[in-house]
PDB file of C-alpha atoms in Angstrom:
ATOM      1  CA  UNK A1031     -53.621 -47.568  20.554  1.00 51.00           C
ATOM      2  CA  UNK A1032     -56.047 -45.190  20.130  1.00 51.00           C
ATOM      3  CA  UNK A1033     -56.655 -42.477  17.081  1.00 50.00           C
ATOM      4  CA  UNK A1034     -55.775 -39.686  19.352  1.00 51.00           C
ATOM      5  CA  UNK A1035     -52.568 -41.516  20.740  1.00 46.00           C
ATOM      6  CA  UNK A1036     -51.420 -41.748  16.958  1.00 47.00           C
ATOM      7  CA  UNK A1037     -52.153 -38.498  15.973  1.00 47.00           C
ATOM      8  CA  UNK A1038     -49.925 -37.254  19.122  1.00 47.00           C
ATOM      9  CA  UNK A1039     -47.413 -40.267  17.966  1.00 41.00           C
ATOM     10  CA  UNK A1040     -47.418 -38.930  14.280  1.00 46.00           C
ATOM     11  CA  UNK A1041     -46.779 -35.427  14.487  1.00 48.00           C
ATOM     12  CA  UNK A1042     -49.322 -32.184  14.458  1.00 49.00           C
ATOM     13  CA  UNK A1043     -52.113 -32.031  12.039  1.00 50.00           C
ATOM     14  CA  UNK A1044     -52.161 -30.368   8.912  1.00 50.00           C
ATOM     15  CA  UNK A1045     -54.483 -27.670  10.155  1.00 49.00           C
ATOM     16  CA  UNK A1046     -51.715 -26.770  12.665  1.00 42.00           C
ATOM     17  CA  UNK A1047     -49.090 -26.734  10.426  1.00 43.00           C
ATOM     18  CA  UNK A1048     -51.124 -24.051   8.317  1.00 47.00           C
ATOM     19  CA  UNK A1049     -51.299 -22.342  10.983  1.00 40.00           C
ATOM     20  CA  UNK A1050     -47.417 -21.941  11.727  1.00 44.00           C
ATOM     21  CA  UNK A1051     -47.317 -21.620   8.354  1.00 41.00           C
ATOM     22  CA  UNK A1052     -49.322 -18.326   8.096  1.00 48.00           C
ATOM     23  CA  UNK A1053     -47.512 -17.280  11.306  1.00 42.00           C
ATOM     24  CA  UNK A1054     -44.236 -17.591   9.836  1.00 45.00           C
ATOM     25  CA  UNK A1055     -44.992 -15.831   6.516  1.00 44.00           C
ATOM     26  CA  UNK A1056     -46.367 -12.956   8.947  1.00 49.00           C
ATOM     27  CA  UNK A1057     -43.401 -12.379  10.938  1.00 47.00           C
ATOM     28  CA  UNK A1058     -41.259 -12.682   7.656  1.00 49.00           C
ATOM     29  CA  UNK A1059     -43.489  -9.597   5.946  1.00 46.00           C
ATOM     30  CA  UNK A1060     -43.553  -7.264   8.985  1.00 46.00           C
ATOM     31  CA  UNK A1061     -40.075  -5.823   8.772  1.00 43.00           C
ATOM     32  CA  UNK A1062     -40.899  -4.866   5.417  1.00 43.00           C
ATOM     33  CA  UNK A1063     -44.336  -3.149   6.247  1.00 42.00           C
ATOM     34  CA  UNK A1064     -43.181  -1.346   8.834  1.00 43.00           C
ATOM     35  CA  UNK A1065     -40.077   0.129   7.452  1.00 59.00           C
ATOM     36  CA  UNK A1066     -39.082   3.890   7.788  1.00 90.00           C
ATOM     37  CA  UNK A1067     -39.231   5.326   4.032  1.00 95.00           C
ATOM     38  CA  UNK A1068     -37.832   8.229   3.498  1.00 97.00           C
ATOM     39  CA  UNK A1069     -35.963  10.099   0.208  1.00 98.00           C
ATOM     40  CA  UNK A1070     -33.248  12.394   0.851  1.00 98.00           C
ATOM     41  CA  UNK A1071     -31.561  15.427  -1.106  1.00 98.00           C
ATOM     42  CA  UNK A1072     -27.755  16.069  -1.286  1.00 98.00           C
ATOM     43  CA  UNK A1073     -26.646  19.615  -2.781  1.00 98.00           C
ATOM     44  CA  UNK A1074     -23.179  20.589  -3.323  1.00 98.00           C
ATOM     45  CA  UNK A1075     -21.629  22.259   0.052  1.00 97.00           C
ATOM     46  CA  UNK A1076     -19.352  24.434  -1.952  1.00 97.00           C
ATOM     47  CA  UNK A1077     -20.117  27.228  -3.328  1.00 97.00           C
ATOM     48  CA  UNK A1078     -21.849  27.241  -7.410  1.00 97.00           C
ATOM     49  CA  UNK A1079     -21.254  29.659  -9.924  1.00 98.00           C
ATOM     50  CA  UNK A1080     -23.580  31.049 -12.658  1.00 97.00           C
ATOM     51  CA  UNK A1081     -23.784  28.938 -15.818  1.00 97.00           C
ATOM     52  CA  UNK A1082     -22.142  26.023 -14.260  1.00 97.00           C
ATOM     53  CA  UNK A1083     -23.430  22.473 -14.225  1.00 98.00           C
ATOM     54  CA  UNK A1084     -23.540  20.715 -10.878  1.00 98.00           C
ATOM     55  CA  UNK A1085     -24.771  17.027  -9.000  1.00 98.00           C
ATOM     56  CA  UNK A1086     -27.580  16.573  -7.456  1.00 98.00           C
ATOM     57  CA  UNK A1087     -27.826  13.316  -5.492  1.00 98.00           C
ATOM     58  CA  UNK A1088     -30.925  11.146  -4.097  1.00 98.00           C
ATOM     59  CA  UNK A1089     -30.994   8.681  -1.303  1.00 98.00           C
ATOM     60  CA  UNK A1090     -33.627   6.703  -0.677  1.00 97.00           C
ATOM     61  CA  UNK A1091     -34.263   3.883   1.995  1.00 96.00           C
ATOM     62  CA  UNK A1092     -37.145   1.488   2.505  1.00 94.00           C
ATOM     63  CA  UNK A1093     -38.628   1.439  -1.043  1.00 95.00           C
ATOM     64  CA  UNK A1094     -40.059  -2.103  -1.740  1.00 92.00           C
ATOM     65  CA  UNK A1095     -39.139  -2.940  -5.275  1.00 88.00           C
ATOM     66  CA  UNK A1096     -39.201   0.435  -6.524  1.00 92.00           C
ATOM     67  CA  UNK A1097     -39.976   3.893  -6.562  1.00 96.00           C
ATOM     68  CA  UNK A1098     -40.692   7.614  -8.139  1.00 98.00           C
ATOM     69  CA  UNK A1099     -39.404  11.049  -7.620  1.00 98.00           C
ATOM     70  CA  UNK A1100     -41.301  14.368  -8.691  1.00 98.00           C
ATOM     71  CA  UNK A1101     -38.074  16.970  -8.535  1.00 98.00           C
ATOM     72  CA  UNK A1102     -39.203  20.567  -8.974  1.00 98.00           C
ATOM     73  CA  UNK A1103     -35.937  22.879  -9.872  1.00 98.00           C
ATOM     74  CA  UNK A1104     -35.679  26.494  -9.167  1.00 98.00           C
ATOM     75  CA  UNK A1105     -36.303  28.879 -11.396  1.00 97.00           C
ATOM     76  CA  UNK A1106     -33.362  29.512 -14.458  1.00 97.00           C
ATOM     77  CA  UNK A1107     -31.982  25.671 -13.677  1.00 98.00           C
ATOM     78  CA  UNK A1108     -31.930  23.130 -15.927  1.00 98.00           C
ATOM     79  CA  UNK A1109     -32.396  19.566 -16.216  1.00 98.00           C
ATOM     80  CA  UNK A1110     -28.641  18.694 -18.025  1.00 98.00           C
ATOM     81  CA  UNK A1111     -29.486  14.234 -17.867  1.00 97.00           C
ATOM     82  CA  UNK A1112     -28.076  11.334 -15.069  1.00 97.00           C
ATOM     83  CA  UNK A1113     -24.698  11.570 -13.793  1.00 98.00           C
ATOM     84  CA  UNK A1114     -22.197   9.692 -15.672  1.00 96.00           C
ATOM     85  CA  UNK A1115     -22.043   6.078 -13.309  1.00 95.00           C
ATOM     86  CA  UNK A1116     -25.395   6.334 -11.826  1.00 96.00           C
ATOM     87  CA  UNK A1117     -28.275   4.425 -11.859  1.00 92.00           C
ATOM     88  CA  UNK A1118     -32.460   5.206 -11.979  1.00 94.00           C
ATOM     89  CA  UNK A1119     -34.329   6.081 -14.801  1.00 95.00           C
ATOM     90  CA  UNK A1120     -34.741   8.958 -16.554  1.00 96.00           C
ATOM     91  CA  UNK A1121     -38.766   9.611 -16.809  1.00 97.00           C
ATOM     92  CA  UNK A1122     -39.793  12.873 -17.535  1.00 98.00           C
ATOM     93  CA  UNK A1123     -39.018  16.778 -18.189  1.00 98.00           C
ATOM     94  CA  UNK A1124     -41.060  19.318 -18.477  1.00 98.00           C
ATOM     95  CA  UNK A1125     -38.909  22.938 -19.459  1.00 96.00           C
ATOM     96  CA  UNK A1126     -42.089  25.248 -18.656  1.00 96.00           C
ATOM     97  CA  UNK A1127     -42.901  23.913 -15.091  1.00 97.00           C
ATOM     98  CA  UNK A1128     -39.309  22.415 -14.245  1.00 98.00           C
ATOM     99  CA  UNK A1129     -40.440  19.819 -13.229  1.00 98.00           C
ATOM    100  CA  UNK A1130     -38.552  16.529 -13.048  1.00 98.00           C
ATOM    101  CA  UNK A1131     -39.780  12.566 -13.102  1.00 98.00           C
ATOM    102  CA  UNK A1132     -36.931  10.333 -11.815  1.00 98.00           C
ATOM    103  CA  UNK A1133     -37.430   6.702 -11.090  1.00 97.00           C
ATOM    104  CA  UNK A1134     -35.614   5.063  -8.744  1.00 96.00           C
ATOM    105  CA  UNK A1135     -35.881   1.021 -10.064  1.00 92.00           C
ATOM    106  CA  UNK A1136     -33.937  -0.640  -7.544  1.00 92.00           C
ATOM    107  CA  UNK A1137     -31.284   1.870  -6.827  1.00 96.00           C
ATOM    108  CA  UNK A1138     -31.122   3.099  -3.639  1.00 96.00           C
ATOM    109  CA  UNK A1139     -28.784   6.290  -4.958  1.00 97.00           C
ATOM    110  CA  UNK A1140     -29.748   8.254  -7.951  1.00 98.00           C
ATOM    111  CA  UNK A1141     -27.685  11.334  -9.197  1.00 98.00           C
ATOM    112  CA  UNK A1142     -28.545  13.865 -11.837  1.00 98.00           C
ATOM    113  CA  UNK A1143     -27.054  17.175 -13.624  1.00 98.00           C
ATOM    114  CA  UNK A1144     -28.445  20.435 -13.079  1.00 98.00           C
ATOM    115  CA  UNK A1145     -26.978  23.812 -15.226  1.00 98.00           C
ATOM    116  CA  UNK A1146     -27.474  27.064 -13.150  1.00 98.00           C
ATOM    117  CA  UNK A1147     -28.735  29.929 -13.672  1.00 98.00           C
ATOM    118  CA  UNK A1148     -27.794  33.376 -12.913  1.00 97.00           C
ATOM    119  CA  UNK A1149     -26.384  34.629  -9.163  1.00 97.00           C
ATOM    120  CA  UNK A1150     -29.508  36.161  -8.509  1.00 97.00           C
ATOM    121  CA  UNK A1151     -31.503  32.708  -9.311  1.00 98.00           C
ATOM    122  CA  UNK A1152     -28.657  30.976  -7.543  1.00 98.00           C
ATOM    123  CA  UNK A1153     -28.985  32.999  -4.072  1.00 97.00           C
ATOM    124  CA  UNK A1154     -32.831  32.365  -4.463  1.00 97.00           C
ATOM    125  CA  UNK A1155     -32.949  29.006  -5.585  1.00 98.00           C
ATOM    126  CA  UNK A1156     -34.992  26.079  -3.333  1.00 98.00           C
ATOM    127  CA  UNK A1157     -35.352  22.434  -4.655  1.00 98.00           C
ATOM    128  CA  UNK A1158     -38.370  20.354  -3.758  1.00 98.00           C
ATOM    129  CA  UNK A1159     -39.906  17.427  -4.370  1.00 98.00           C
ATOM    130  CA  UNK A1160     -42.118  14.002  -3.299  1.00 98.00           C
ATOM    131  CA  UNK A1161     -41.555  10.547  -3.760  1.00 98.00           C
ATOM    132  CA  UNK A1162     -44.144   7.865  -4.631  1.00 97.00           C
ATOM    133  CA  UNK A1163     -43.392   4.178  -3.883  1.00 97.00           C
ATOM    134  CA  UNK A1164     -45.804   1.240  -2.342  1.00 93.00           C
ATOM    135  CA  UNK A1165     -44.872  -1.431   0.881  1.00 91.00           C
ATOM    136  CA  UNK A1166     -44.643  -5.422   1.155  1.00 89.00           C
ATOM    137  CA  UNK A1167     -48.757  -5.334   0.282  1.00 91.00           C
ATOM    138  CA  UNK A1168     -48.923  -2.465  -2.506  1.00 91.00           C
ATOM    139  CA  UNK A1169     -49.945  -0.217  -0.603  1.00 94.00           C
ATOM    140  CA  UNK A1170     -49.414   3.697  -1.647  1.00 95.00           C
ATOM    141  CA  UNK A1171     -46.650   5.089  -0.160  1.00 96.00           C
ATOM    142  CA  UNK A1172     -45.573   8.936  -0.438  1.00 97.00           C
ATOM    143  CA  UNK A1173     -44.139  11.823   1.172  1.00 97.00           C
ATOM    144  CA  UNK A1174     -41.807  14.835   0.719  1.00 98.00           C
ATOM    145  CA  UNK A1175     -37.914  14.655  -0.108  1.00 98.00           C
ATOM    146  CA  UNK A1176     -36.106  16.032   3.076  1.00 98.00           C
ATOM    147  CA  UNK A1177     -32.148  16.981   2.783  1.00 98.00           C
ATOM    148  CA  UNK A1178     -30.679  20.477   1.438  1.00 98.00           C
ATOM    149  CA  UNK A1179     -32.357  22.616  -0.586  1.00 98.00           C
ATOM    150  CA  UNK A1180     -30.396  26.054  -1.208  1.00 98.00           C
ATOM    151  CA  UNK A1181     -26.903  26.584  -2.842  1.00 98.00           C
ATOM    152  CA  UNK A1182     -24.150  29.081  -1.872  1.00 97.00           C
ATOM    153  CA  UNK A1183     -23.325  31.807  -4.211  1.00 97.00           C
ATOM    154  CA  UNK A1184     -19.725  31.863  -5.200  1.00 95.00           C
ATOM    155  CA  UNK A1185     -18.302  35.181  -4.953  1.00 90.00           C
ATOM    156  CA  UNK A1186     -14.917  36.322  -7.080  1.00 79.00           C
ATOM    157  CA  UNK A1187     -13.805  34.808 -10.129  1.00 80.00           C
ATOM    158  CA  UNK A1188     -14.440  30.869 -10.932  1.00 77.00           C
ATOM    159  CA  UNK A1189     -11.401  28.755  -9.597  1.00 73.00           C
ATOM    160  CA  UNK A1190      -9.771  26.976 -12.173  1.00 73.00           C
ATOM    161  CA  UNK A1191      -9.284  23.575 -11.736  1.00 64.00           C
ATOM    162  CA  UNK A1192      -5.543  22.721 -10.883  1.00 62.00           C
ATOM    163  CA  UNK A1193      -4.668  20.239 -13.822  1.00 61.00           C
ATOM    164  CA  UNK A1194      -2.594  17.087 -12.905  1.00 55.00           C
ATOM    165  CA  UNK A1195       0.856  16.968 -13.717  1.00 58.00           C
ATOM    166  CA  UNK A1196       1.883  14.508 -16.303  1.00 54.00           C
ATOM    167  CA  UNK A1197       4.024  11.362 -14.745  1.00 48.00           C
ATOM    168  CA  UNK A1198       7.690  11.806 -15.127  1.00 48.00           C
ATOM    169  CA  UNK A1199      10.113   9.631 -17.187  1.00 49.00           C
ATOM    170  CA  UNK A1200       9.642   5.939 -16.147  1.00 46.00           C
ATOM    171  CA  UNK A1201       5.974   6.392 -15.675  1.00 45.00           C
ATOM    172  CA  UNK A1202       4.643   3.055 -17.291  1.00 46.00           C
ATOM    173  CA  UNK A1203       7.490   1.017 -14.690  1.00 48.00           C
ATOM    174  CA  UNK A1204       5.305   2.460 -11.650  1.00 45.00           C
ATOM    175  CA  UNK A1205       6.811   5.936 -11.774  1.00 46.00           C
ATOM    176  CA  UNK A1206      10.241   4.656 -11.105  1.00 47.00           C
ATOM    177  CA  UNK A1207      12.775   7.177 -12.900  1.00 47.00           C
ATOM    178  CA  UNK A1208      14.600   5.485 -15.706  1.00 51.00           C
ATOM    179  CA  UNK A1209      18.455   6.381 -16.055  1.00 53.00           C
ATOM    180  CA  UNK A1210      19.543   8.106 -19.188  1.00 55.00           C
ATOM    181  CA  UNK A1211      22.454   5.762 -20.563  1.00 55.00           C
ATOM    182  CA  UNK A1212      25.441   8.144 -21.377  1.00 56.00           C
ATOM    183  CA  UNK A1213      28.137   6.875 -23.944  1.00 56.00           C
ATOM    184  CA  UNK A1214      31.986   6.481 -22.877  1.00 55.00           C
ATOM    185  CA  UNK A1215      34.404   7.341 -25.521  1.00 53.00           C
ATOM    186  CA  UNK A1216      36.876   4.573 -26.147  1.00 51.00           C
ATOM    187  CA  UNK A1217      40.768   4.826 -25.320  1.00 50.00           C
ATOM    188  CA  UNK A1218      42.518   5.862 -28.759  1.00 52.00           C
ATOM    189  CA  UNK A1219      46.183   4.877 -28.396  1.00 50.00           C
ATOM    190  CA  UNK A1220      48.923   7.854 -28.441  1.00 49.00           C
ATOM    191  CA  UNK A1221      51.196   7.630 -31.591  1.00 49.00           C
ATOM    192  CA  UNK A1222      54.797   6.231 -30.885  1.00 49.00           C
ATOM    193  CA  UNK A1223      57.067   3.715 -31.551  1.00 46.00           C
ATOM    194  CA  UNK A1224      55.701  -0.083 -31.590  1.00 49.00           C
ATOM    195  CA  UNK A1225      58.047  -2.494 -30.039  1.00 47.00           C
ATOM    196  CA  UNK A1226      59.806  -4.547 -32.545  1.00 50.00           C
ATOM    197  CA  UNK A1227      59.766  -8.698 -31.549  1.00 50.00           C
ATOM    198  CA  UNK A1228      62.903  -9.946 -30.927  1.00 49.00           C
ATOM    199  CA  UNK A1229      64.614 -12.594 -33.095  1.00 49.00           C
ATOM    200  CA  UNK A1230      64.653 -16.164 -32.316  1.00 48.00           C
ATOM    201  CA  UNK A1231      68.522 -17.330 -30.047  1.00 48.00           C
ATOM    202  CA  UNK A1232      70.387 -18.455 -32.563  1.00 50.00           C
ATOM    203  CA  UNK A1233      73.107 -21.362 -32.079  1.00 47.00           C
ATOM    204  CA  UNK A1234      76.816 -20.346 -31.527  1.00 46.00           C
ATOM    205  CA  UNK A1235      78.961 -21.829 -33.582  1.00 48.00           C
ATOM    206  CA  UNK A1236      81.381 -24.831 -33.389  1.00 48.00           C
ATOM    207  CA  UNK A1237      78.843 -26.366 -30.189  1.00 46.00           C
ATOM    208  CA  UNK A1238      77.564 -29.518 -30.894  1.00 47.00           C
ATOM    209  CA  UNK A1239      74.107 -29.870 -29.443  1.00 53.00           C
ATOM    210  CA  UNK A1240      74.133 -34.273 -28.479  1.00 52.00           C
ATOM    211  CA  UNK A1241      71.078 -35.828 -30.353  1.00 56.00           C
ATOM    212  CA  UNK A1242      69.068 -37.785 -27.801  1.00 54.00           C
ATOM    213  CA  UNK A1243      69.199 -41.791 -28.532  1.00 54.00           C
ATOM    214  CA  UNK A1244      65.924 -43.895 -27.697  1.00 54.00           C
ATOM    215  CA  UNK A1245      66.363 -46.409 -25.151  1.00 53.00           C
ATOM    216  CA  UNK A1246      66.445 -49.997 -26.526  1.00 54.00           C
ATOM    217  CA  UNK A1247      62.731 -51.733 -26.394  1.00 54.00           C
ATOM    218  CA  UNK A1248      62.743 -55.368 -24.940  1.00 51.00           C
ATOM    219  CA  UNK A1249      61.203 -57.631 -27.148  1.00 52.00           C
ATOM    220  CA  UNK A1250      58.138 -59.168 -25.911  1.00 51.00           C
ATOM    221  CA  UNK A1251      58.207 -63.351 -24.660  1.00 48.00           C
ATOM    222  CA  UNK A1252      56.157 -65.334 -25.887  1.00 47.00           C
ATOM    223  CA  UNK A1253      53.764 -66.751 -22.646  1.00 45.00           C
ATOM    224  CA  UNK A1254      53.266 -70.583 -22.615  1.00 45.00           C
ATOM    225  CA  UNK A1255      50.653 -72.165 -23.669  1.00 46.00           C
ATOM    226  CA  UNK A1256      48.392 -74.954 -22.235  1.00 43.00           C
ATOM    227  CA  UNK A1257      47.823 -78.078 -23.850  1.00 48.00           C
ATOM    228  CA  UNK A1258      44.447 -78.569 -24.412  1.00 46.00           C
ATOM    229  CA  UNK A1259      43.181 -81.850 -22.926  1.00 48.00           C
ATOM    230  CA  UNK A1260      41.505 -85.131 -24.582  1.00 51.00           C
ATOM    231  CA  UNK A1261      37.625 -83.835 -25.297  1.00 51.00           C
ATOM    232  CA  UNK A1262      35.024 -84.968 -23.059  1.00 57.00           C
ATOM    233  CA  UNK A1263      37.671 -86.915 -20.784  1.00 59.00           C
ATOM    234  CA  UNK A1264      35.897 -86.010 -17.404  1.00 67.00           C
ATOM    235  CA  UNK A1265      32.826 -87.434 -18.883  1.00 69.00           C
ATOM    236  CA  UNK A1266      34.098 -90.609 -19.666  1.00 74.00           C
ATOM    237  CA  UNK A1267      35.534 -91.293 -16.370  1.00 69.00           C
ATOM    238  CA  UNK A1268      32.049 -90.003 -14.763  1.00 76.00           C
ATOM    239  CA  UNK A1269      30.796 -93.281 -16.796  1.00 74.00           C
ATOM    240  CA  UNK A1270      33.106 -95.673 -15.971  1.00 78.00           C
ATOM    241  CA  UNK A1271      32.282 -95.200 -12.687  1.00 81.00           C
ATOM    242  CA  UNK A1272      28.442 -95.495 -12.132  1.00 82.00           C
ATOM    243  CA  UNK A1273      29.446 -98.112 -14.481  1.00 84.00           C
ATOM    244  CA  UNK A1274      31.412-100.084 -12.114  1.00 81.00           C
ATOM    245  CA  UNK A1275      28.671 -98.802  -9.077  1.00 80.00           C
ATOM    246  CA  UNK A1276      26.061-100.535 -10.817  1.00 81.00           C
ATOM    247  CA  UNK A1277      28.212-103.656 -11.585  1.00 82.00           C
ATOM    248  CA  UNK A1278      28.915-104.032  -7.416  1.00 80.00           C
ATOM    249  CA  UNK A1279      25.366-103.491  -6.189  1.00 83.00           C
ATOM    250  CA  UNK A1280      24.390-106.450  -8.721  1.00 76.00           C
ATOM    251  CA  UNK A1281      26.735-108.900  -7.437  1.00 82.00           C
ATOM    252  CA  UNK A1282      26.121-108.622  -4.005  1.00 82.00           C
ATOM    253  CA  UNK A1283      22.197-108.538  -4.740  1.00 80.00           C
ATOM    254  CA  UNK A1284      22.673-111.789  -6.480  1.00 69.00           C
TER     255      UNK A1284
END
């Protein structure tokens, strides 16, 4: 057999198995490279008030590991801290510039607090901002955060939130209502006359009530009893006859 017949026999050579290798490895990274990126903005779609704190939310998709937000609020806003419940970091705030550093570690959703200002700021108010993030390779990634950027004034006075109505009795058994026990008085009995027991019948005179006699017992008779025999008679006449066995068979052998 020649080398090249055992080198077919034994499998590829190393060389080609680097070479799938690398292939492999490829194909594994270029989802990852050539993912959309993108950072979205979510603004409330009811209408704000002046002085009133409300959420801002961030979506992003196709950061690799992590990534950076530059948030620039409008004018009169302010930066009020992350949403109870949400993840990201809180980087940076700078009150002169309003600007805003949020990173994103790896959260894909990141939500934040914002106070208003007043109803003019509100009906003038834009949000921007750009993201910063890198791909598979570390490359520099960035762009602009798309989604909504203006708020609706509310007009009229603030609603008031509608508070929620305590549970009724039996709320710890699931809300099922719990009966309230009432007491029933107990029967008192009427005044009156008792009834008086009645004496014992008494016997009339000059009748002779007959004394019952017992019925004669018959003595017991005494059972007879068996002899007992002559001690070890049965084996004695067991003897006497292998006794007089033996005595035969040794006369008629001699």
């Amino acid at each position: 057999m020649t080398n090249q017949k055992k080198r077919d026999w034994y499998g590829p050579t190393p060389g080609l198995l680097t070479v799938l290798v690398t292939v492999l490895v490829a194909c594994g990274l270029m989802p990852l490279a050539a993912a959309d990126v993108s950072v979205t903005r979510d603004l409330p779609d009811e209408p704000v008030y002046p002085g009133t704190q409300i959420t801002v939310t961030l979506n992003q998709t196709g950061f690799y590991l992590t990534g950076v937000v530059w948030e620039i609020l409008p004018d009169g806003f302010a930066f009020k801290g992350i949403a109870p419940g949400s993840g990201g970091e809180y980087m940076a705030y700078d009150r002169t510039t309003n600007n805003l550093t949020l990173g994103f570690r790896d959260q894909t959703t990141v939500r934040y607090l914002v106070e208003t200002g007043t109803a003019d700021q509100i009906e003038g108010a834009v949000f921007s901002g750009t993201w910063k993030t890198t791909d598979s390779h570390l490359n520099k990634l960035s762009g602009a955060i798309h989604g909504d950027r203006t708020l609706t004034l509310g007009t009229g006075p603030e609603p008031t939130p509608t508070p929620t109505p305590a549970p009724t009795n039996g709320g710890g058994n699931g809300g099922a209502v719990t009966p309230t026990p009432t007491t029933t008085a107990a029967p008192t009995a009427s005044p009156g006359l008792s009834p008086t027991p009645s004496s014992a019948p008494t016997a009339s005179p000059g009748v002779v009530t007959p004394t019952p006699t017992a019925a004669p017992t018959p003595a017991p008779s005494a059972s007879p009893t068996a002899r007992p025999g002559i001690p070890g008679f049965e084996l004695i006449v067991a003897l006497a006859g292998l006794i007089a066995v033996a005595q035969w068979l040794w006369r008629r052998s001699s």
